[in-house]
N, CA and C of each residue as an Amber inpcrd file, in Angstrom:
protein
   402
 -31.9450000  -5.2130000  23.2050000 -32.9630000  -5.1200000  22.1830000
 -34.3130000  -5.0950000  22.8720000 -35.0660000  -4.0450000  22.6120000
 -36.4000000  -3.9520000  23.1900000 -37.4440000  -3.9340000  22.0830000
 -38.6670000  -4.2300000  22.4600000 -39.7800000  -4.1820000  21.5050000
 -39.9370000  -2.7680000  20.9600000 -39.7770000  -1.7690000  21.8260000
 -39.9060000  -0.3770000  21.3770000 -38.8510000  -0.0230000  20.3360000
 -37.6320000  -0.5110000  20.5390000 -36.5460000  -0.2520000  19.5920000
 -36.8990000  -0.8450000  18.2280000 -37.3760000  -2.0710000  18.2280000
 -37.7470000  -2.7270000  16.9710000 -38.9090000  -1.9910000  16.3080000
 -39.9130000  -1.6080000  17.0950000 -41.0650000  -0.8860000  16.5380000
 -40.6440000   0.4500000  15.9300000 -39.7390000   1.1420000  16.5930000
 -39.2420000   2.4230000  16.0880000 -38.5220000   2.2420000  14.7500000
 -37.7060000   1.1980000  14.6450000 -36.9740000   0.9380000  13.4020000
 -37.9370000   0.5870000  12.2660000 -38.9460000  -0.2150000  12.5580000
 -39.9220000  -0.5950000  11.5350000 -40.7290000   0.6260000  11.1040000
 -41.0770000   1.4830000  12.0530000 -41.8190000   2.7110000  11.7170000
 -40.9790000   3.6290000  10.8360000 -39.6840000   3.7450000  11.1280000
 -38.8040000   4.5660000  10.3000000 -38.7080000   4.0010000   8.8850000
 -38.6250000   2.6910000   8.7730000 -38.5930000   2.0700000   7.4510000
 -39.8840000   2.3640000   6.6910000 -41.0190000   2.2310000   7.3580000
 -42.3120000   2.4880000   6.7070000 -42.3980000   3.9330000   6.2270000
 -41.9500000   4.8530000   7.0510000 -41.9680000   6.2790000   6.6900000
 -41.0470000   6.5570000   5.4970000 -39.8610000   5.9850000   5.5270000
 -38.8930000   6.1970000   4.4500000 -39.3930000   5.5940000   3.1470000
 -39.9450000   4.3920000   3.2210000 -40.4580000   3.7530000   2.0180000
 -41.6200000   4.5630000   1.4340000 -42.5260000   5.0240000   2.2800000
 -43.6710000   5.7990000   1.7990000 -43.2150000   7.0870000   1.1160000
 -42.2290000   7.7560000   1.7070000 -41.7270000   8.9900000   1.0920000
 -41.0240000   8.7020000  -0.2290000 -40.2560000   7.6190000  -0.2810000
 -39.5600000   7.2710000  -1.5280000 -40.5680000   7.0040000  -2.6410000
 -41.5870000   6.2510000  -2.3420000 -42.5960000   5.9290000  -3.3550000
 -43.3200000   7.1920000  -3.8010000 -43.6610000   8.0560000  -2.8530000
 -44.3480000   9.3070000  -3.2040000 -43.4660000  10.2000000  -4.0750000
 -42.1740000  10.2730000  -3.7670000 -41.2640000  11.1060000  -4.5670000
 -41.1310000  10.5800000  -5.9820000 -41.0390000   9.2580000  -6.1270000
 -40.9250000   8.6970000  -7.4730000 -42.2110000   8.9140000  -8.2650000
 -43.3420000   8.9450000  -7.5870000 -44.5950000   9.2400000  -8.2880000
 -44.5980000  10.6810000  -8.8050000 -43.9300000  11.6000000  -8.0830000
 -43.7910000  12.9840000  -8.5470000 -42.9850000  13.0430000  -9.8430000
 -41.9930000  12.2050000  -9.9420000 -41.1410000  12.1830000 -11.1260000
 -41.9100000  11.5930000 -12.3010000 -42.8430000  10.7040000 -11.9880000
 -43.7100000  10.0890000 -12.9970000 -42.9210000   9.3040000 -14.0230000
 -41.9870000   8.5180000 -13.5450000 -41.2140000   7.6530000 -14.4230000
 -41.9900000   6.3710000 -14.6660000 -41.9210000   5.8830000 -15.8440000
 -42.6020000   4.6390000 -16.1650000 -41.5920000   3.5010000 -16.1000000
 -41.1410000   3.2080000 -14.8820000 -40.1840000   2.1290000 -14.6670000
 -40.8840000   1.0020000 -13.9340000 -40.5270000  -0.2060000 -14.2620000
 -41.1890000  -1.3470000 -13.6600000 -40.4680000  -1.8820000 -12.4270000
 -39.3150000  -1.3420000 -12.1080000 -38.5780000  -1.8870000 -10.9670000
 -39.2610000  -1.5220000  -9.6540000 -39.1180000  -2.3650000  -8.6460000
 -39.7560000  -2.0910000  -7.3540000 -39.1600000  -0.8480000  -6.6860000
 -39.9420000  -0.1830000  -5.9410000 -39.5110000   1.0000000  -5.1960000
 -39.5430000   0.7050000  -3.7080000 -38.8450000   1.5090000  -2.9560000
 -38.8800000   1.3800000  -1.5000000 -37.8790000   0.3870000  -0.9780000
 -38.3320000  -0.4670000  -0.0730000 -37.4220000  -1.3600000   0.6380000
 -37.2640000  -2.7230000  -0.0240000 -37.9320000  -2.9370000  -1.1240000
 -37.8010000  -4.2220000  -1.8080000 -38.4110000  -5.3790000  -1.0430000
 -39.4590000  -5.1230000  -0.2770000 -40.1410000  -6.1830000   0.4620000
 -39.7100000  -6.3380000   1.9090000 -38.6790000  -5.6170000   2.3230000
 -38.1840000  -5.7640000   3.6950000 -39.1580000  -5.2050000   4.7250000
 -39.9660000  -4.2150000   4.3420000 -40.9550000  -3.6880000   5.2830000
 -41.9580000  -4.7760000   5.6550000 -42.4240000  -5.5250000   4.6760000
 -43.3770000  -6.5980000   4.9460000 -42.7570000  -7.6510000   5.8630000
 -41.5020000  -7.9830000   5.6290000 -40.8140000  -8.9510000   6.4850000
 -40.6740000  -8.4210000   7.9050000 -40.3130000  -7.1490000   8.0230000
 -40.1530000  -6.5410000   9.3500000 -41.4910000  -6.4960000  10.0850000
 -42.5540000  -6.1330000   9.3810000 -43.8880000  -6.1100000   9.9940000
 -44.2870000  -7.5000000  10.4910000 -44.0250000  -8.5180000   9.6720000
 -44.3780000  -9.8880000  10.0560000 -43.5810000 -10.3340000  11.2840000
 -42.2990000 -10.0240000  11.3170000 -41.4720000 -10.3880000  12.4700000
 -41.9360000  -9.6590000  13.7180000 -42.3010000  -8.4030000  13.5600000
 -42.8060000  -7.6190000  14.6900000 -44.0930000  -8.2320000  15.2200000
 -44.9890000  -8.6000000  14.3240000 -46.2630000  -9.2060000  14.7250000
 -46.0440000 -10.5410000  15.4370000 -44.9980000 -11.2740000  15.0440000
 -44.6840000 -12.5580000  15.6750000 -43.9500000 -12.3960000  17.0050000
 -43.5860000 -11.1620000  17.3440000 -42.8450000 -10.9270000  18.5790000
 -41.3670000 -11.2270000  18.4620000 -40.8770000 -11.3950000  17.2440000
 -39.4480000 -11.6470000  17.0120000 -38.7780000 -10.2960000  16.7580000
 -38.4740000  -9.5870000  17.8350000 -37.9800000  -8.2140000  17.7420000
 -36.5830000  -8.1330000  17.1540000 -35.7740000  -9.1180000  17.4250000
 -34.4250000  -9.1290000  16.8500000 -34.5150000  -9.2240000  15.3230000
 -35.3610000 -10.1240000  14.8290000 -35.5200000 -10.2880000  13.3810000
 -36.1820000  -9.0510000  12.7680000 -37.1430000  -8.4740000  13.4740000
 -37.8050000  -7.2600000  12.9740000 -36.7900000  -6.1300000  12.8320000
 -35.8990000  -5.9910000  13.8150000 -34.8740000  -4.9540000  13.7390000
 -33.9190000  -5.2260000  12.5860000 -33.5110000  -6.4780000  12.4170000
 -32.6320000  -6.8190000  11.3010000 -33.2980000  -6.4740000   9.9740000
 -34.5470000  -6.9130000   9.7950000 -35.2620000  -6.6500000   8.5470000
 -35.4080000  -5.1550000   8.3010000 -35.7300000  -4.4160000   9.3490000
 -35.9230000  -2.9670000   9.1990000 -34.6160000  -2.2640000   8.8520000
 -33.5330000  -2.6170000   9.5260000 -32.2640000  -1.9400000   9.2450000
 -31.7090000  -2.3480000   7.8850000 -31.9760000  -3.5690000   7.4660000
 -31.5390000  -3.9910000   6.1360000 -32.3770000  -3.2820000   5.0710000
 -33.6710000  -3.2290000   5.2770000 -34.5680000  -2.5890000   4.3180000
 -34.3620000  -1.0990000   4.1950000 -33.9460000  -0.4490000   5.2910000
 -33.7550000   1.0070000   5.2450000 -32.6230000   1.3650000   4.2930000
 -31.6980000   0.4450000   4.0860000 -30.6210000   0.7060000   3.1270000
 -31.1970000   0.8970000   1.7320000 -32.1380000   0.0450000   1.3570000
 -32.7360000   0.1300000   0.0220000 -33.6950000   1.3170000  -0.0810000
 -34.5440000   1.4630000   0.9210000 -35.5210000   2.5570000   0.8910000
 -34.8180000   3.9080000   0.9450000 -33.7810000   4.0160000   1.7590000
 -33.0350000   5.2670000   1.8580000 -32.3230000   5.6140000   0.5650000
 -31.7360000   4.6050000  -0.0600000 -31.0710000   4.8360000  -1.3490000
 -32.0890000   5.2600000  -2.4030000 -33.2380000   4.6170000  -2.4030000
 -34.2870000   4.9420000  -3.3570000 -34.7920000   6.3710000  -3.1290000
 -34.9750000   6.7320000  -1.8670000 -35.4150000   8.0910000  -1.5430000
 -34.3480000   9.1060000  -1.9360000 -33.0990000   8.8060000  -1.6890000
 -32.0170000   9.7120000  -2.0570000 -31.9290000   9.9440000  -3.5510000
 -32.0850000   8.8840000  -4.3240000 -32.0670000   9.0360000  -5.7770000
 -33.2450000   9.8780000  -6.2540000 -34.4130000   9.6600000  -5.6610000
 -35.5910000  10.4480000  -6.0490000 -35.3730000  11.9190000  -5.7140000
 -34.8370000  12.1950000  -4.5300000 -34.5670000  13.5940000  -4.1560000
 -33.5630000  14.2280000  -5.1180000 -32.5480000  13.4730000  -5.5150000
 -31.5670000  14.0060000  -6.4590000 -32.2220000  14.2970000  -7.7980000
 -33.0770000  13.3880000  -8.2650000 -33.7850000  13.6000000  -9.5370000
 -34.6680000  14.8470000  -9.4810000 -35.2130000  15.1320000  -8.3090000
 -36.0930000  16.2890000  -8.1370000 -35.3130000  17.5650000  -7.8200000
 -33.9850000  17.4690000  -7.7800000 -33.1520000  18.6340000  -7.4850000
 -33.1690000  19.0290000  -6.0230000 -33.4780000  18.0790000  -5.1450000
 -33.5770000  18.3650000  -3.7140000 -32.3750000  17.8730000  -2.9210000
 -31.3420000  17.4260000  -3.5890000 -30.1680000  16.9160000  -2.8860000
 -29.2770000  18.0800000  -2.4680000 -28.9340000  18.1250000  -1.2070000
 -28.0590000  19.1590000  -0.6630000 -26.7370000  18.4820000  -0.2950000
 -25.7660000  18.5820000  -1.1970000 -24.5140000  17.8590000  -1.0100000
 -23.7520000  18.3030000   0.2340000 -23.8070000  19.5880000   0.5530000
 -23.1190000  20.0670000   1.7580000 -23.7540000  19.4520000   3.0080000
 -25.0770000  19.3790000   3.0260000 -25.7740000  18.7640000   4.1540000
 -25.4400000  17.2800000   4.2530000 -25.3910000  16.6010000   3.1150000
 -25.0430000  15.1820000   3.1210000 -23.6280000  14.9660000   3.6570000
 -22.7100000  15.8340000   3.2810000 -21.3400000  15.7330000   3.7880000
 -21.3090000  15.9530000   5.2980000 -22.0690000  16.9320000   5.7800000
 -22.1440000  17.1850000   7.2290000 -22.7230000  15.9780000   7.9680000
 -23.7440000  15.3750000   7.3840000 -24.3570000  14.2040000   8.0110000
 -23.3900000  13.0260000   8.0340000 -22.5880000  12.8680000   6.9790000
 -21.6050000  11.7890000   6.9470000 -20.5500000  11.9860000   8.0380000
 -20.1080000  13.2140000   8.2140000 -19.1290000  13.5080000   9.2700000
 -19.7380000  13.2430000  10.6410000 -21.0030000  13.6490000  10.8400000
 -21.6820000  13.4040000  12.1100000 -21.8220000  11.9000000  12.3700000
 -22.1190000  11.1450000  11.3220000 -22.2240000   9.6870000  11.4600000
 -20.8830000   9.0940000  11.8680000 -19.8130000   9.5300000  11.2340000
 -18.4870000   9.0350000  11.5970000 -18.1510000   9.3820000  13.0460000
 -18.5330000  10.5700000  13.4910000 -18.3160000  10.9560000  14.8870000
 -19.1000000  10.0510000  15.8370000 -20.3510000   9.7190000  15.4810000
 -21.1690000   8.8360000  16.3140000 -20.5680000   7.4360000  16.3610000
 -20.0600000   6.9750000  15.2310000 -19.4250000   5.6520000  15.1970000
 -18.2190000   5.6470000  16.1320000 -17.3980000   6.6850000  16.0630000
 -16.2330000   6.7770000  16.9460000 -16.6510000   6.8060000  18.4150000
 -17.7580000   7.4820000  18.7210000 -18.2470000   7.5470000  20.1020000
 -18.6880000   6.1670000  20.5930000 -19.3590000   5.4080000  19.7350000
 -19.7830000   4.0570000  20.1210000 -18.5620000   3.1740000  20.3400000
 -17.6090000   3.2510000  19.4350000 -16.3820000   2.4580000  19.5780000
 -15.6930000   2.8120000  20.9000000 -15.6240000   4.0950000  21.2150000
 -14.9980000   4.5220000  22.4620000 -15.7620000   4.0780000  23.6970000
 -17.0760000   3.9740000  23.5860000 -17.9060000   3.5990000  24.7350000
 -17.8720000   2.0950000  25.0130000 -17.5370000   1.3110000  24.0000000
 -17.5200000  -0.1380000  24.2000000 -16.4430000  -0.5180000  25.1910000
 -15.2860000   0.0770000  25.0820000 -14.2250000  -0.1270000  26.0550000
 -13.7020000  -1.5340000  26.1380000 -13.8540000  -2.1420000  27.3110000
 -13.1850000  -3.4140000  27.5850000 -14.0500000  -4.6500000  27.3410000
 -15.1640000  -4.5060000  26.6700000 -16.0390000  -5.6280000  26.3580000
 -16.4910000  -6.3930000  27.6110000 -17.1740000  -5.7120000  28.5200000
 -17.6720000  -6.4440000  29.6950000 -18.7350000  -7.4600000  29.2680000
 -18.6600000  -8.6400000  29.8570000 -19.6100000  -9.6960000  29.4960000
 -20.1580000 -10.3550000  30.7480000 -21.3810000 -10.7900000  30.6310000
 -22.0060000 -11.5670000  31.6890000 -22.1500000 -13.0150000  31.2250000
 -22.5860000 -13.1630000  29.9660000 -22.6870000 -14.4710000  29.3280000
 -21.7950000 -14.4210000  28.0840000 -20.5610000 -14.9150000  28.1710000
 -19.5810000 -14.7390000  27.0940000 -20.0660000 -15.1300000  25.6940000
 -20.7190000 -16.2720000  25.5600000 -21.1360000 -16.6830000  24.2150000
 -22.0910000 -15.6760000  23.5980000 -23.0740000 -15.2550000  24.3580000
 -24.0590000 -14.3050000  23.8490000 -23.4560000 -12.9170000  23.6940000
 -22.8150000 -12.4260000  24.7360000 -22.3360000 -11.0460000  24.7420000
 -21.2300000 -10.8050000  23.7190000 -20.2970000 -11.7300000  23.5970000
 -19.2250000 -11.5450000  22.6130000 -19.7690000 -11.6170000  21.1930000
 -20.7980000 -12.4350000  20.9840000 -21.4320000 -12.4800000  19.6600000
 -22.0680000 -11.1280000  19.3350000 -22.7000000 -10.5020000  20.3270000
 -23.2960000  -9.1770000  20.0920000 -22.2160000  -8.1350000  19.8100000
 -21.1040000  -8.1880000  20.5290000 -20.0150000  -7.2520000  20.2450000
 -19.5100000  -7.4350000  18.8130000 -19.3910000  -8.6770000  18.3850000
 -18.9590000  -8.9420000  17.0220000 -19.9480000  -8.3440000  16.0230000
 -21.2300000  -8.5130000  16.2840000 -22.2670000  -7.9540000  15.4110000
 -22.2060000  -6.4220000  15.4090000 -22.0290000  -5.8380000  16.5720000
 -21.9390000  -4.3730000  16.6860000 -20.7370000  -3.8600000  15.8990000
 -19.5860000  -4.5290000  16.0610000 -18.3930000  -4.1020000  15.3300000
 -18.5920000  -4.2010000  13.8190000 -19.2510000  -5.2460000  13.3670000
 -19.5200000  -5.3990000  11.9370000 -20.3900000  -4.2460000  11.4270000
 -21.4270000  -3.9020000  12.1820000 -22.3000000  -2.7950000  11.7760000
 -21.5630000  -1.4570000  11.8150000 -20.7110000  -1.2570000  12.7960000
 -19.9200000  -0.0290000  12.8570000 -18.9790000   0.0680000  11.6600000
 -18.3560000  -1.0270000  11.3090000 -17.4720000  -1.0400000  10.1380000
 -18.2580000  -0.7540000   8.8700000 -19.4290000  -1.3650000   8.7400000
 -20.2780000  -1.1290000   7.5680000 -20.7110000   0.3420000   7.5250000
 -21.0900000   0.8970000   8.6700000 -21.4850000   2.3020000   8.7220000
 -20.3530000   3.2330000   8.3230000 -19.1670000   2.9200000   8.7990000
 -17.9990000   3.7480000   8.4480000 -17.7350000   3.7000000   6.9380000
 -17.8330000   2.5060000   6.3560000 -17.6090000   2.3550000   4.9120000
 -18.6680000   3.1250000   4.1180000 -19.9210000   2.9890000   4.4960000
 -20.9960000   3.6620000   3.7670000 -20.9450000   5.1810000   3.9440000
 -20.5410000   5.6440000   5.1140000 -20.4600000   7.0990000   5.3490000
 -19.3590000   7.7170000   4.4970000 -18.2770000   6.9850000   4.2850000
 -17.1990000   7.5040000   3.4370000 -17.6780000   7.6640000   2.0150000
C-alpha cells in the first residue's frame, strides 16, 4: 500500500461521484436521497489528510461501489447504458481476477501474521469482485 495508490483511489472516487451528481442533475429528478458515494469521499479525504493510507483506500473502494452504482443508474436513465460493453467489462474483470489468483501462488510470507491477513483480505475482495461481476 502506497500513498500514491491511496491518492489515486480517492481521486477516482471524487471523479465518479462528481460525474454521478452531474448526470442526475441532467435528469432533473426531485428526489431527496443522497447522490454519489454517500459520504465516503469525505471520509477518504480525511483519512488521506491524516496520512492513514490504508483507511483512505478502504473508504475510497467502499465509496466507489455507491458512486459507481449511482452513476450507472443515471447513465441508464439517460439512455447511455451499453449492455454489450458492460458484459465485455464484466468478462475482463473476471479474467483479471483469475490472473491475480494465479499470481498469488504459494502465499510467500515474511511476517506471517501480517502477510497472511493481507492474503485473506485480498481473497475476500477477489471473491466479492467475482460475485459483483457476475
